């Protein structure tokens, strides 16, 4: 099985008046094409792990390989390219930019790098994703004028626009009601099934975690349990 | 796919909540307006001071040495000047002058005073002493024995336009004349002159048509007179004395230099205070966009691309603010002129607006504002996206 993520002895320490050890030596391997859950209570290090896998933060120690690329010591330029081309990140809060329409927010990753697609190809892809995520009618609207669920679905579209190898979702349903939570989680599995995209979902929701291929439980910065659900 | 993405993002950032952007533009405009107003006023007072003190006198003079009996007059001055008049950027007025001390009396010889008789041959047709501008009576027609006299002479001999007078020069040469005009320059020395046709002056002084007492020059930049003098002395070997205004006007020079320097420092500190204010305003704009910077970084935008966004924001705000500020400053000048007039309803002094000053104001301030955007953005771009998004 091809590995999409390989982590060796990952340590993250936040320096301050009192140093905080967020991750205490994580070792992890994830296969390509599955949906994973990183599960744990607040403060367990889930978000820190996800941020490092996504190149949003740097490790203090250890080695991280994502999509066959060692990102441990990448400079800022190459990390930016990595974030744009290999990873799709979905935050708990949508973080859409208010000054741009839903459509413009979604194509932003493609616009940043240009990439291998032309504008019309990207536009077609937006329409395709918008259909799957049921946000076609809001593409021309601004984020402040659509619902929370629609914003989060738009953020998911944005994360998928460059066809990343892996999507990292940090509590993607944390701010959603149960109906929208179900919609979003179902969509992840649908896209995984249709496109083969790997998903890593950080959640403290046990129901979501139990639906995933593998549930990786973190506590106090360490992996305490890995459960294969199927 | 998007060639000007950073500019597009910058434009959108400004367009959203437009009133905030307009407030920033207004703040910049007010600062630039004040800077422009003060700069133009300082420039104009300096220019007026120079004009009043040096505008109607020669900056460089070529004349015979006092003890030279052989070259006691300048012969064929056109030979001297033909080599040096090619540069209009240096010399803007050149006048051949014939002058001498005279005794002047009214026609009835009731009163007699000493004065100076002078005649000009302006090469460019420009009046070096501004006598035409300073006429307070009559006209400047010097034909048919006409003469224009200074105010002091008119007062002392009680002469008016139309009156006749008699001039006695050395070797008892006499000349009669009719007052056609009276000038008042405000310069006591000049106001003791009698101006007559150059040929008549040459006759009464015993000069031939190609002989003159001196050559007067006015230059574009009065403060370059010493440099120009030194250059002429090196390049030409004239048998005459070359002098420049600074040699005999040290106090005036010190006064002008002090005015110029203090004006410079006033403008410099205004510039600094405006730059600091603008820096804070632009920094606040960047703090507003902190989270968006983190999001853009997380989507793969590189540091230099993010800097470009904020330099573009600064450029748009800066250019709009500076242009508006210039209009505001010029408006303030107009208001100043309308509120400060002499008893005759004339402006207190002439306003000098130099195109180079306006261009420099635009370029310098826009660059300063763009630098503010660059420096403010630099502080944040090296922070990890996760820290910006979560901590911002």
PDB file of N, CA, C and O in Angstrom, chain A residues 195-223:
ATOM      1  N   UNK A 195     -13.059  10.149  -5.865  1.00  0.00           N
ATOM      2  CA  UNK A 195     -11.772  10.690  -6.337  1.00  0.00           C
ATOM      3  C   UNK A 195     -10.556   9.977  -5.746  1.00  0.00           C
ATOM      4  O   UNK A 195      -9.439  10.179  -6.225  1.00  0.00           O
ATOM      5  N   UNK A 196     -10.800   9.186  -4.685  1.00  0.00           N
ATOM      6  CA  UNK A 196      -9.672   8.517  -4.048  1.00  0.00           C
ATOM      7  C   UNK A 196      -8.815   9.435  -3.206  1.00  0.00           C
ATOM      8  O   UNK A 196      -7.680   9.102  -2.849  1.00  0.00           O
ATOM      9  N   UNK A 197      -9.340  10.619  -2.872  1.00  0.00           N
ATOM     10  CA  UNK A 197      -8.586  11.585  -2.057  1.00  0.00           C
ATOM     11  C   UNK A 197      -8.482  11.086  -0.631  1.00  0.00           C
ATOM     12  O   UNK A 197      -9.464  10.596  -0.060  1.00  0.00           O
ATOM     13  N   UNK A 198      -7.284  11.186  -0.048  1.00  0.00           N
ATOM     14  CA  UNK A 198      -7.093  10.811   1.359  1.00  0.00           C
ATOM     15  C   UNK A 198      -7.596  11.941   2.234  1.00  0.00           C
ATOM     16  O   UNK A 198      -7.325  13.109   1.973  1.00  0.00           O
ATOM     17  N   UNK A 199      -8.326  11.584   3.294  1.00  0.00           N
ATOM     18  CA  UNK A 199      -8.801  12.586   4.251  1.00  0.00           C
ATOM     19  C   UNK A 199      -8.239  12.259   5.634  1.00  0.00           C
ATOM     20  O   UNK A 199      -8.215  11.099   6.045  1.00  0.00           O
ATOM     21  N   UNK A 200      -7.782  13.279   6.311  1.00  0.00           N
ATOM     22  CA  UNK A 200      -7.417  13.149   7.720  1.00  0.00           C
ATOM     23  C   UNK A 200      -8.264  14.166   8.476  1.00  0.00           C
ATOM     24  O   UNK A 200      -8.127  15.365   8.266  1.00  0.00           O
ATOM     25  N   UNK A 201      -9.150  13.648   9.312  1.00  0.00           N
ATOM     26  CA  UNK A 201     -10.120  14.526   9.981  1.00  0.00           C
ATOM     27  C   UNK A 201      -9.803  14.558  11.464  1.00  0.00           C
ATOM     28  O   UNK A 201      -9.787  13.504  12.132  1.00  0.00           O
ATOM     29  N   UNK A 202      -9.549  15.734  11.971  1.00  0.00           N
ATOM     30  CA  UNK A 202      -9.380  15.896  13.418  1.00  0.00           C
ATOM     31  C   UNK A 202     -10.769  16.095  14.010  1.00  0.00           C
ATOM     32  O   UNK A 202     -11.539  16.932  13.551  1.00  0.00           O
ATOM     33  N   UNK A 203     -11.094  15.321  14.996  1.00  0.00           N
ATOM     34  CA  UNK A 203     -12.424  15.445  15.588  1.00  0.00           C
ATOM     35  C   UNK A 203     -12.421  14.970  17.028  1.00  0.00           C
ATOM     36  O   UNK A 203     -11.591  14.130  17.414  1.00  0.00           O
ATOM     37  N   UNK A 204     -13.305  15.546  17.814  1.00  0.00           N
ATOM     38  CA  UNK A 204     -13.528  14.976  19.136  1.00  0.00           C
ATOM     39  C   UNK A 204     -14.907  14.315  19.179  1.00  0.00           C
ATOM     40  O   UNK A 204     -15.407  13.954  20.236  1.00  0.00           O
ATOM     41  N   UNK A 205     -15.498  14.189  17.953  1.00  0.00           N
ATOM     42  CA  UNK A 205     -16.805  13.550  17.822  1.00  0.00           C
ATOM     43  C   UNK A 205     -16.590  12.052  17.556  1.00  0.00           C
ATOM     44  O   UNK A 205     -16.088  11.660  16.489  1.00  0.00           O
ATOM     45  N   UNK A 206     -16.965  11.243  18.524  1.00  0.00           N
ATOM     46  CA  UNK A 206     -16.676   9.801  18.420  1.00  0.00           C
ATOM     47  C   UNK A 206     -17.449   9.151  17.271  1.00  0.00           C
ATOM     48  O   UNK A 206     -16.960   8.230  16.615  1.00  0.00           O
ATOM     49  N   UNK A 207     -18.624   9.662  16.992  1.00  0.00           N
ATOM     50  CA  UNK A 207     -19.438   9.085  15.904  1.00  0.00           C
ATOM     51  C   UNK A 207     -18.713   9.222  14.574  1.00  0.00           C
ATOM     52  O   UNK A 207     -18.649   8.285  13.776  1.00  0.00           O
ATOM     53  N   UNK A 208     -18.168  10.422  14.365  1.00  0.00           N
ATOM     54  CA  UNK A 208     -17.441  10.658  13.105  1.00  0.00           C
ATOM     55  C   UNK A 208     -16.202   9.780  13.083  1.00  0.00           C
ATOM     56  O   UNK A 208     -15.883   9.140  12.075  1.00  0.00           O
ATOM     57  N   UNK A 209     -15.500   9.739  14.211  1.00  0.00           N
ATOM     58  CA  UNK A 209     -14.257   8.969  14.280  1.00  0.00           C
ATOM     59  C   UNK A 209     -14.505   7.491  13.977  1.00  0.00           C
ATOM     60  O   UNK A 209     -13.709   6.820  13.312  1.00  0.00           O
ATOM     61  N   UNK A 210     -15.635   6.994  14.447  1.00  0.00           N
ATOM     62  CA  UNK A 210     -15.923   5.566  14.256  1.00  0.00           C
ATOM     63  C   UNK A 210     -16.317   5.210  12.838  1.00  0.00           C
ATOM     64  O   UNK A 210     -16.308   4.043  12.451  1.00  0.00           O
ATOM     65  N   UNK A 211     -16.662   6.236  12.042  1.00  0.00           N
ATOM     66  CA  UNK A 211     -17.024   5.964  10.641  1.00  0.00           C
ATOM     67  C   UNK A 211     -15.783   5.834   9.759  1.00  0.00           C
ATOM     68  O   UNK A 211     -15.849   5.332   8.644  1.00  0.00           O
ATOM     69  N   UNK A 212     -14.650   6.349  10.287  1.00  0.00           N
ATOM     70  CA  UNK A 212     -13.438   6.406   9.442  1.00  0.00           C
ATOM     71  C   UNK A 212     -12.750   5.051   9.366  1.00  0.00           C
ATOM     72  O   UNK A 212     -12.966   4.175  10.211  1.00  0.00           O
ATOM     73  N   UNK A 213     -11.889   4.896   8.404  1.00  0.00           N
ATOM     74  CA  UNK A 213     -11.120   3.658   8.194  1.00  0.00           C
ATOM     75  C   UNK A 213     -10.263   3.353   9.431  1.00  0.00           C
ATOM     76  O   UNK A 213     -10.196   2.224   9.902  1.00  0.00           O
ATOM     77  N   UNK A 214      -9.642   4.404   9.932  1.00  0.00           N
ATOM     78  CA  UNK A 214      -8.781   4.223  11.096  1.00  0.00           C
ATOM     79  C   UNK A 214      -8.982   5.404  12.037  1.00  0.00           C
ATOM     80  O   UNK A 214      -9.071   6.552  11.609  1.00  0.00           O
ATOM     81  N   UNK A 215      -9.035   5.070  13.332  1.00  0.00           N
ATOM     82  CA  UNK A 215      -9.198   6.114  14.347  1.00  0.00           C
ATOM     83  C   UNK A 215      -7.908   6.141  15.161  1.00  0.00           C
ATOM     84  O   UNK A 215      -7.529   5.147  15.780  1.00  0.00           O
ATOM     85  N   UNK A 216      -7.244   7.305  15.108  1.00  0.00           N
ATOM     86  CA  UNK A 216      -5.956   7.453  15.805  1.00  0.00           C
ATOM     87  C   UNK A 216      -6.217   8.333  17.019  1.00  0.00           C
ATOM     88  O   UNK A 216      -6.559   9.503  16.892  1.00  0.00           O
ATOM     89  N   UNK A 217      -6.051   7.745  18.193  1.00  0.00           N
ATOM     90  CA  UNK A 217      -6.394   8.490  19.406  1.00  0.00           C
ATOM     91  C   UNK A 217      -5.150   9.115  20.021  1.00  0.00           C
ATOM     92  O   UNK A 217      -4.138   8.439  20.243  1.00  0.00           O
ATOM     93  N   UNK A 218      -5.272  10.423  20.288  1.00  0.00           N
ATOM     94  CA  UNK A 218      -4.166  11.169  20.916  1.00  0.00           C
ATOM     95  C   UNK A 218      -4.552  11.557  22.341  1.00  0.00           C
ATOM     96  O   UNK A 218      -5.702  11.892  22.629  1.00  0.00           O
ATOM     97  N   UNK A 219      -3.558  11.486  23.180  1.00  0.00           N
ATOM     98  CA  UNK A 219      -3.767  11.993  24.537  1.00  0.00           C
ATOM     99  C   UNK A 219      -2.443  12.569  25.016  1.00  0.00           C
ATOM    100  O   UNK A 219      -1.398  11.908  24.917  1.00  0.00           O
ATOM    101  N   UNK A 220      -2.495  13.821  25.466  1.00  0.00           N
ATOM    102  CA  UNK A 220      -1.309  14.515  25.997  1.00  0.00           C
ATOM    103  C   UNK A 220      -0.117  14.446  25.039  1.00  0.00           C
ATOM    104  O   UNK A 220       1.017  14.193  25.439  1.00  0.00           O
ATOM    105  N   UNK A 221      -0.406  14.593  23.760  1.00  0.00           N
ATOM    106  CA  UNK A 221       0.679  14.680  22.787  1.00  0.00           C
ATOM    107  C   UNK A 221       1.241  13.350  22.326  1.00  0.00           C
ATOM    108  O   UNK A 221       2.282  13.320  21.651  1.00  0.00           O
ATOM    109  N   UNK A 222       0.571  12.260  22.709  1.00  0.00           N
ATOM    110  CA  UNK A 222       1.074  10.942  22.281  1.00  0.00           C
ATOM    111  C   UNK A 222      -0.067  10.135  21.670  1.00  0.00           C
ATOM    112  O   UNK A 222      -1.223  10.313  22.033  1.00  0.00           O
ATOM    113  N   UNK A 223       0.301   9.217  20.766  1.00  0.00           N
ATOM    114  CA  UNK A 223      -0.710   8.305  20.227  1.00  0.00           C
ATOM    115  C   UNK A 223      -0.903   7.194  21.256  1.00  0.00           C
ATOM    116  O   UNK A 223       0.052   6.499  21.609  1.00  0.00           O
TER     117      UNK A 223
END
